[in-house]
PDB file of C-alpha atoms in Angstrom:
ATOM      1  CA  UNK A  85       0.000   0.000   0.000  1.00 57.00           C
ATOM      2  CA  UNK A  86       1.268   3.404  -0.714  1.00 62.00           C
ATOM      3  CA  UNK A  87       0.982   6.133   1.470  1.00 72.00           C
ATOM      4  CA  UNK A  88       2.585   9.197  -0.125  1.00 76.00           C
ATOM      5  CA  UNK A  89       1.188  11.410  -2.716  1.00 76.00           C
ATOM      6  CA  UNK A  90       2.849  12.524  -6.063  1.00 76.00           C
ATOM      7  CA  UNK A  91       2.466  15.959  -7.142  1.00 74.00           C
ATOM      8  CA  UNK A  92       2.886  16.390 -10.943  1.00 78.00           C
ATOM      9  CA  UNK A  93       3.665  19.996 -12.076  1.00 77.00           C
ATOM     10  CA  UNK A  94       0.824  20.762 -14.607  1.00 77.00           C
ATOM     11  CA  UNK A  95       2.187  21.924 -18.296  1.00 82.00           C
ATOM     12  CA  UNK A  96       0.778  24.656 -20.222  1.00 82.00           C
ATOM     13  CA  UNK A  97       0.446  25.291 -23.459  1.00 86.00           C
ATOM     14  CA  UNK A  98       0.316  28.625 -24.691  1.00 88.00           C
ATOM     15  CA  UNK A  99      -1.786  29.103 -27.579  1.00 90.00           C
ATOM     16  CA  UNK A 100      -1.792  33.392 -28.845  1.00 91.00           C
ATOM     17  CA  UNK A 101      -4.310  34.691 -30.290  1.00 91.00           C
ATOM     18  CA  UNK A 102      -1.658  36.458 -32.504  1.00 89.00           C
ATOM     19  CA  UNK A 103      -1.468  33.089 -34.492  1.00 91.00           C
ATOM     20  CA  UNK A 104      -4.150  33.897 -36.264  1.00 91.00           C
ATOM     21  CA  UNK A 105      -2.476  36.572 -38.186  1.00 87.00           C
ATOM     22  CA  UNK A 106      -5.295  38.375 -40.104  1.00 85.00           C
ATOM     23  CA  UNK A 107      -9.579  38.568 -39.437  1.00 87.00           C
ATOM     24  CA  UNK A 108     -12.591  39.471 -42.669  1.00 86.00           C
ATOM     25  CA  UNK A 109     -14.964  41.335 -41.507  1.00 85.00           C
ATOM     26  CA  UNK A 110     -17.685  43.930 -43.095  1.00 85.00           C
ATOM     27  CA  UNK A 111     -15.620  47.223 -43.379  1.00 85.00           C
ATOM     28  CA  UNK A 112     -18.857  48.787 -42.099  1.00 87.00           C
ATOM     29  CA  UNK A 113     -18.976  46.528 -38.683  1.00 88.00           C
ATOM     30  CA  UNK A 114     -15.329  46.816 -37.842  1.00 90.00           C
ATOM     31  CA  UNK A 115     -13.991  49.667 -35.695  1.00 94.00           C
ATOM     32  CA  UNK A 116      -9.834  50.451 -35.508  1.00 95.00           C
ATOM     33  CA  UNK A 117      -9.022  50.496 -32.213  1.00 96.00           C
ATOM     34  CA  UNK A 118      -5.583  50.951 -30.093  1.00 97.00           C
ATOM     35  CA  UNK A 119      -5.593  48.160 -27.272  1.00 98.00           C
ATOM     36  CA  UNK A 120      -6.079  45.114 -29.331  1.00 96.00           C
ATOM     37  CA  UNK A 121      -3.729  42.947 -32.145  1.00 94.00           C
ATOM     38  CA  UNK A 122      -5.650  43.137 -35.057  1.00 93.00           C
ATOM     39  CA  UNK A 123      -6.138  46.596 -37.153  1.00 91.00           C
ATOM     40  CA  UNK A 124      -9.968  46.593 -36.977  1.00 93.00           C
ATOM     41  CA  UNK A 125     -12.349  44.392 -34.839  1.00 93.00           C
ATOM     42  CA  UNK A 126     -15.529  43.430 -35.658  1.00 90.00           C
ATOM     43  CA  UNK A 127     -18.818  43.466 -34.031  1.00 88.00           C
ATOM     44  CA  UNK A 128     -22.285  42.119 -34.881  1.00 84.00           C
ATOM     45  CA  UNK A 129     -24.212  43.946 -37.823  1.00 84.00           C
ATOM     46  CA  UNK A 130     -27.437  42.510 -36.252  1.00 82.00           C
ATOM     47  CA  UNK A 131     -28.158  44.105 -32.872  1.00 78.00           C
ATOM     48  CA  UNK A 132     -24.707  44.381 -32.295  1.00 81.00           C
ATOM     49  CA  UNK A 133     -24.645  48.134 -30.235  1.00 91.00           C
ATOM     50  CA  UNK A 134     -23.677  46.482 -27.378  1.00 95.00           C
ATOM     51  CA  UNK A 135     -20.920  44.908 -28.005  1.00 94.00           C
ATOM     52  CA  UNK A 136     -19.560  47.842 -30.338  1.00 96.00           C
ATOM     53  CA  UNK A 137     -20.127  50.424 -27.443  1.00 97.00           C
ATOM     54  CA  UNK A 138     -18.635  47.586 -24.852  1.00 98.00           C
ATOM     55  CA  UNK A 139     -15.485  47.903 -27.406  1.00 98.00           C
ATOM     56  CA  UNK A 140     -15.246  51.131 -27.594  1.00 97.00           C
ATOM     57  CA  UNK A 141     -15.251  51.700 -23.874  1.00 98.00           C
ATOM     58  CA  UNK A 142     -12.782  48.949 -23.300  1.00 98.00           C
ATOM     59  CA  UNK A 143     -10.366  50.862 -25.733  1.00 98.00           C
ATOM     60  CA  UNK A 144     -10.751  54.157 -23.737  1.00 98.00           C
ATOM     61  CA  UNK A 145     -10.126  52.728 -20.524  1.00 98.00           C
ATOM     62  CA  UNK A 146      -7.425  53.225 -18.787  1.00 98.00           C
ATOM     63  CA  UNK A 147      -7.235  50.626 -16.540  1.00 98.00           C
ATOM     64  CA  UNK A 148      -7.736  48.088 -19.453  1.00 98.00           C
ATOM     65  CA  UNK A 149      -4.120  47.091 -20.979  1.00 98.00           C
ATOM     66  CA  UNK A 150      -5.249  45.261 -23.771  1.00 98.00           C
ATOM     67  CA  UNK A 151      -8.553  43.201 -24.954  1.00 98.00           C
ATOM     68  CA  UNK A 152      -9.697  40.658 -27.734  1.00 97.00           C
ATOM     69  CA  UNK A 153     -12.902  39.856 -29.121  1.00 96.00           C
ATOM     70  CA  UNK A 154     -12.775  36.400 -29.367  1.00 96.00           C
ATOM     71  CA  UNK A 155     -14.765  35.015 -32.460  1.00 92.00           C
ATOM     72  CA  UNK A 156     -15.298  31.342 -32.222  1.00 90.00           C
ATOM     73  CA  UNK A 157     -14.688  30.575 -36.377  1.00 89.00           C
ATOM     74  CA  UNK A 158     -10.928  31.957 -36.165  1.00 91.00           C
ATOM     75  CA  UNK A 159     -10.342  31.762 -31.931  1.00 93.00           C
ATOM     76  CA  UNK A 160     -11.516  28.161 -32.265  1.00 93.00           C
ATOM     77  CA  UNK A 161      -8.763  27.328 -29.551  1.00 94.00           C
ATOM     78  CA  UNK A 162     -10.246  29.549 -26.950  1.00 94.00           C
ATOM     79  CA  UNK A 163     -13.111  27.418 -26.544  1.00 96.00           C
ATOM     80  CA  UNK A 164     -14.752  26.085 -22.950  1.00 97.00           C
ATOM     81  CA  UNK A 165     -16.630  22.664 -22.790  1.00 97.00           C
ATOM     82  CA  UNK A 166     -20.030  23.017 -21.531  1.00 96.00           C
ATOM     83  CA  UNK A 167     -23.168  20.704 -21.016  1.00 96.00           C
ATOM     84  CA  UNK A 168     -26.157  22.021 -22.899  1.00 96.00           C
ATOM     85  CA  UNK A 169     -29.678  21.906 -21.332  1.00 95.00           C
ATOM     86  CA  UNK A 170     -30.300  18.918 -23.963  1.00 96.00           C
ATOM     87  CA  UNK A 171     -27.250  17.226 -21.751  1.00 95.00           C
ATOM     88  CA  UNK A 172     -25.106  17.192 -25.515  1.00 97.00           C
ATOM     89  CA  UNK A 173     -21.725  19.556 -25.120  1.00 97.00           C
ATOM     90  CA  UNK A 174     -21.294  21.762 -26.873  1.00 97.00           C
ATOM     91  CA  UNK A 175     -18.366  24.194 -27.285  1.00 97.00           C
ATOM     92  CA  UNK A 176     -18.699  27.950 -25.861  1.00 98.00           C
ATOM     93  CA  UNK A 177     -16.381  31.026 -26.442  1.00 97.00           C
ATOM     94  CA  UNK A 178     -16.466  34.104 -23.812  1.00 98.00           C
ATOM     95  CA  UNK A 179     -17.043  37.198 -26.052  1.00 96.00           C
ATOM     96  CA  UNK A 180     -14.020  38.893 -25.062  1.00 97.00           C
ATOM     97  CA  UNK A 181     -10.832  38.643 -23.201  1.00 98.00           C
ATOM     98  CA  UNK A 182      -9.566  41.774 -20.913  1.00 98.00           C
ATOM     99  CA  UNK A 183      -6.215  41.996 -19.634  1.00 98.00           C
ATOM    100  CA  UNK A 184      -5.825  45.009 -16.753  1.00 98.00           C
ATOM    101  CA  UNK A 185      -2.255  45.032 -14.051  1.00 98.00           C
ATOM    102  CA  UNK A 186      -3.750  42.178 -12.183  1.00 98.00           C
ATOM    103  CA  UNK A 187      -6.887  40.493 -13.425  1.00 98.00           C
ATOM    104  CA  UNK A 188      -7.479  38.569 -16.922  1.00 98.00           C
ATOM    105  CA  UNK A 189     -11.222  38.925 -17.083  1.00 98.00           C
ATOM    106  CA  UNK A 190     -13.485  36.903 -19.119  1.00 98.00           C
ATOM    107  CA  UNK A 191     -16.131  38.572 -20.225  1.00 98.00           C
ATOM    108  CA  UNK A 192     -19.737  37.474 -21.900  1.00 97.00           C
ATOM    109  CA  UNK A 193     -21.780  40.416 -22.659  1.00 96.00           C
ATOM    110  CA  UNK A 194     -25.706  39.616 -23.244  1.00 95.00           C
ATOM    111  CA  UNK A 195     -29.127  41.678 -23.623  1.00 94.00           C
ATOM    112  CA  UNK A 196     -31.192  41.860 -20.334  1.00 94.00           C
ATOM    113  CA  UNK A 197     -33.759  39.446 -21.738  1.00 95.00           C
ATOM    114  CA  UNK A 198     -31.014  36.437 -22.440  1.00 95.00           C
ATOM    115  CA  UNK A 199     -29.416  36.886 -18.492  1.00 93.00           C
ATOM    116  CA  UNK A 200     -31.332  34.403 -16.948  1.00 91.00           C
ATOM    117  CA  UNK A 201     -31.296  31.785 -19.739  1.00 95.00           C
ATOM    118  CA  UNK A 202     -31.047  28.169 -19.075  1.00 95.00           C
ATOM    119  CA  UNK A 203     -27.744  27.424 -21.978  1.00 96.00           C
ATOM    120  CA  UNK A 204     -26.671  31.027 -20.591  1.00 95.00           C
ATOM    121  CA  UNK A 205     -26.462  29.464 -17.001  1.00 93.00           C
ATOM    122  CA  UNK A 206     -24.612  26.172 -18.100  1.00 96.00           C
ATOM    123  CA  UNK A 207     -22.121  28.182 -19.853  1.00 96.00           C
ATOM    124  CA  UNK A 208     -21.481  30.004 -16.749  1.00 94.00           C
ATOM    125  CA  UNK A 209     -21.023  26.829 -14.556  1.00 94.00           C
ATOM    126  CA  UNK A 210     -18.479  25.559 -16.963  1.00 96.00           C
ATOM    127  CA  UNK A 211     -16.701  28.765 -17.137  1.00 96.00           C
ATOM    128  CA  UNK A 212     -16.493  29.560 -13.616  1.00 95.00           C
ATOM    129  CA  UNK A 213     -14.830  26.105 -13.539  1.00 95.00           C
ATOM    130  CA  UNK A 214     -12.246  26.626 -15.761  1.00 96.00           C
ATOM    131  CA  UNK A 215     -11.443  30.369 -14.771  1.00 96.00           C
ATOM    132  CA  UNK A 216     -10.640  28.136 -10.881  1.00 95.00           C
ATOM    133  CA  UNK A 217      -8.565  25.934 -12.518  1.00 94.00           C
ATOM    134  CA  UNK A 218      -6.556  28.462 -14.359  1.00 95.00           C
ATOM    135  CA  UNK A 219      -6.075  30.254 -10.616  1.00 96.00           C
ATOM    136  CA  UNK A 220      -4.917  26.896  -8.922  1.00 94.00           C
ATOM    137  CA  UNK A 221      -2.332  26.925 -11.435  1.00 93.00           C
ATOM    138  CA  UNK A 222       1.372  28.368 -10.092  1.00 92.00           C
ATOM    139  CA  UNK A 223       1.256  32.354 -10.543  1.00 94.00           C
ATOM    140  CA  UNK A 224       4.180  32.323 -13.122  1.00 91.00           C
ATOM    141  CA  UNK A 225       1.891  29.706 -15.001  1.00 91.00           C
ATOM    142  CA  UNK A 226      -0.709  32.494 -15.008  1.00 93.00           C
ATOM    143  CA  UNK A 227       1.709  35.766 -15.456  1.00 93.00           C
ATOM    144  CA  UNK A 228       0.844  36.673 -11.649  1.00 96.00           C
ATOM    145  CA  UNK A 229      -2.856  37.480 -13.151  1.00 97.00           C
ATOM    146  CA  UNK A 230      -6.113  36.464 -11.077  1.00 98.00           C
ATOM    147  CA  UNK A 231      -8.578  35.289 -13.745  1.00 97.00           C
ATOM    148  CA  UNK A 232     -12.335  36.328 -13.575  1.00 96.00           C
ATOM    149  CA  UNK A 233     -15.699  36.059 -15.745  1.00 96.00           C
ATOM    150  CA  UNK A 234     -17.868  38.133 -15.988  1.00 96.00           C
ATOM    151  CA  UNK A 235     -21.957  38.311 -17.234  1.00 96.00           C
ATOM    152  CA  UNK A 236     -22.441  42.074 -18.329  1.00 96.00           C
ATOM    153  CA  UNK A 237     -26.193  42.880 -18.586  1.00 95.00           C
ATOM    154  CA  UNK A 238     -26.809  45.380 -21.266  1.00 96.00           C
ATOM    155  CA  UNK A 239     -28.544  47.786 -18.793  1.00 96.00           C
ATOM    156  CA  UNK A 240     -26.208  47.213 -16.156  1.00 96.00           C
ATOM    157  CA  UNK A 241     -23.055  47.941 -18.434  1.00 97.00           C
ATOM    158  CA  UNK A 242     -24.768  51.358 -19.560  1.00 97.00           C
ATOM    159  CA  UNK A 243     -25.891  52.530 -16.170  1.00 97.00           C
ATOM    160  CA  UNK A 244     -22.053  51.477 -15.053  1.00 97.00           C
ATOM    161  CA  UNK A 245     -20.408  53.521 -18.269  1.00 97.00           C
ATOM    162  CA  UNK A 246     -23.211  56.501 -17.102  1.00 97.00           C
ATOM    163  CA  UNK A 247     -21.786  56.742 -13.544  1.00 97.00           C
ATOM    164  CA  UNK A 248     -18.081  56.585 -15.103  1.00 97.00           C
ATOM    165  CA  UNK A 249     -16.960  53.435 -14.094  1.00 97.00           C
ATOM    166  CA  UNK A 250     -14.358  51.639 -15.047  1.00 97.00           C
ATOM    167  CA  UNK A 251     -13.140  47.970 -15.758  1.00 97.00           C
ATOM    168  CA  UNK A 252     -12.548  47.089 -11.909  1.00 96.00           C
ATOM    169  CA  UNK A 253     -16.284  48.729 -11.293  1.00 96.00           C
ATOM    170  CA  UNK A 254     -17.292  46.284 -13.818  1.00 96.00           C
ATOM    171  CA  UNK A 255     -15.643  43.529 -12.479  1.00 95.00           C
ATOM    172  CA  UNK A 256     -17.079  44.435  -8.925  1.00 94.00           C
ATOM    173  CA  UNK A 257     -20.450  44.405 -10.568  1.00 92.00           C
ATOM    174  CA  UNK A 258     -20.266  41.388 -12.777  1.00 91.00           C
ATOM    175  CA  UNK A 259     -18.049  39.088 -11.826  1.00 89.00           C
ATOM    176  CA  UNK A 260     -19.671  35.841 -11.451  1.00 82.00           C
ATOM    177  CA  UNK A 261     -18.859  33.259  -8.610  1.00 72.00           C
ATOM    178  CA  UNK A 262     -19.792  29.596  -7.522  1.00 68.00           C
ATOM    179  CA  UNK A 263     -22.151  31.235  -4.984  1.00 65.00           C
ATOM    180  CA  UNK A 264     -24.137  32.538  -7.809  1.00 62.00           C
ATOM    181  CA  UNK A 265     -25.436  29.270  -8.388  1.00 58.00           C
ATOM    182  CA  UNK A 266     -26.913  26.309  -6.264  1.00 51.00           C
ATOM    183  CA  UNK A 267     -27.660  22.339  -7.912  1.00 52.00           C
ATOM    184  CA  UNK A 268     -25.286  20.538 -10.087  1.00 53.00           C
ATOM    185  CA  UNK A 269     -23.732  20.653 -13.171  1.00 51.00           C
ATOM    186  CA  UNK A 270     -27.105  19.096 -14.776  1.00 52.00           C
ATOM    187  CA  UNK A 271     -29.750  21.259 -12.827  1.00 53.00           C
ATOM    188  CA  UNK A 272     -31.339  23.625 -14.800  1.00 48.00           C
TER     189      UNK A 272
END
């Protein structure tokens, strides 16, 4: 019988989003913008004011060091795992990435009427796990970065911009947590 306990160093691999060298878009959806890799960055031509003002006020702020939208058809390696309400998986990709001095936040913007959806939920109890296993990892895995998501309600993002927040409001506002939820994976 053995009574000691191995502990195995996980590995990283580092995938950058600058591998993807170059993004299409419609020129007339696409802003140019300072903080991110790519020249101009696209946002959705169908109700897509949200996430083009959410852009825009990630660019201005300055607590924000640098941000990507991630778009699942070119990002297809920044993808979480989650269990549908159907019980199939499926694959899910935060809408954008936020780097500030000491947080990596993900973030998933969504119209007030979607917040309380039942796939919306399941992608937050698969994210939430992920974002703790990337902070059990060894800070220098993680660039000395706490990791976060965050669910940013369209009214609660304006009211927050109104008042002159920035990111860390935001995160104070958003920022999701296994509290937020009760049940199992499979609960809906």
């Amino acid at each position: 019988m053995q009574n000691s306990t191995t502990y195995i160093k996980p590995v990283v691999n580092k995938i950058y989003f600058s591998k993807v060298a170059s993004l299409n878009m419609r020129a007339n959806y696409a802003l140019e913008l300072q903080k991110t890799i790519y020249e101009k960055t696209a946002y959705p031509s169908n109700k897509g004011g949200f996430e083009k003002a959410f852009l825009e006020y990630l660019d201005t702020d300055s607590k924000v060091l640098k941000f990507i939208k991630i778009l699942e058809f070119k990002h297809d390696f920044a993808t979480i795992s989650y269990f549908r309400d159907d019980g199939l998986m499926a694959s899910y990709y935060p809408d954008f990435m936020v780097e500030t001095d000491l947080h990596v936040h993900l973030v998933e913007t969504k119209s007030d009427k979607d917040l309380k959806d039942v796939n919306v939920k399941q992608k937050q109890r698969a994210t939430l796990d992920f974002v703790r296993r990337i902070n059990s990892l060894d800070e220098e895995l993680r660039e000395g970065k706490t990791w976060s998501y965050l669910l940013l309600g369209e009214t609660q993002f304006y009211s927050l911009q109104k008042s002159g927040a920035d990111i860390d409001d935001i995160a104070r506002s958003a920022k999701m947590n296994e509290s937020t939820f009760s049940g199992s994976l499979f609960d809906t």
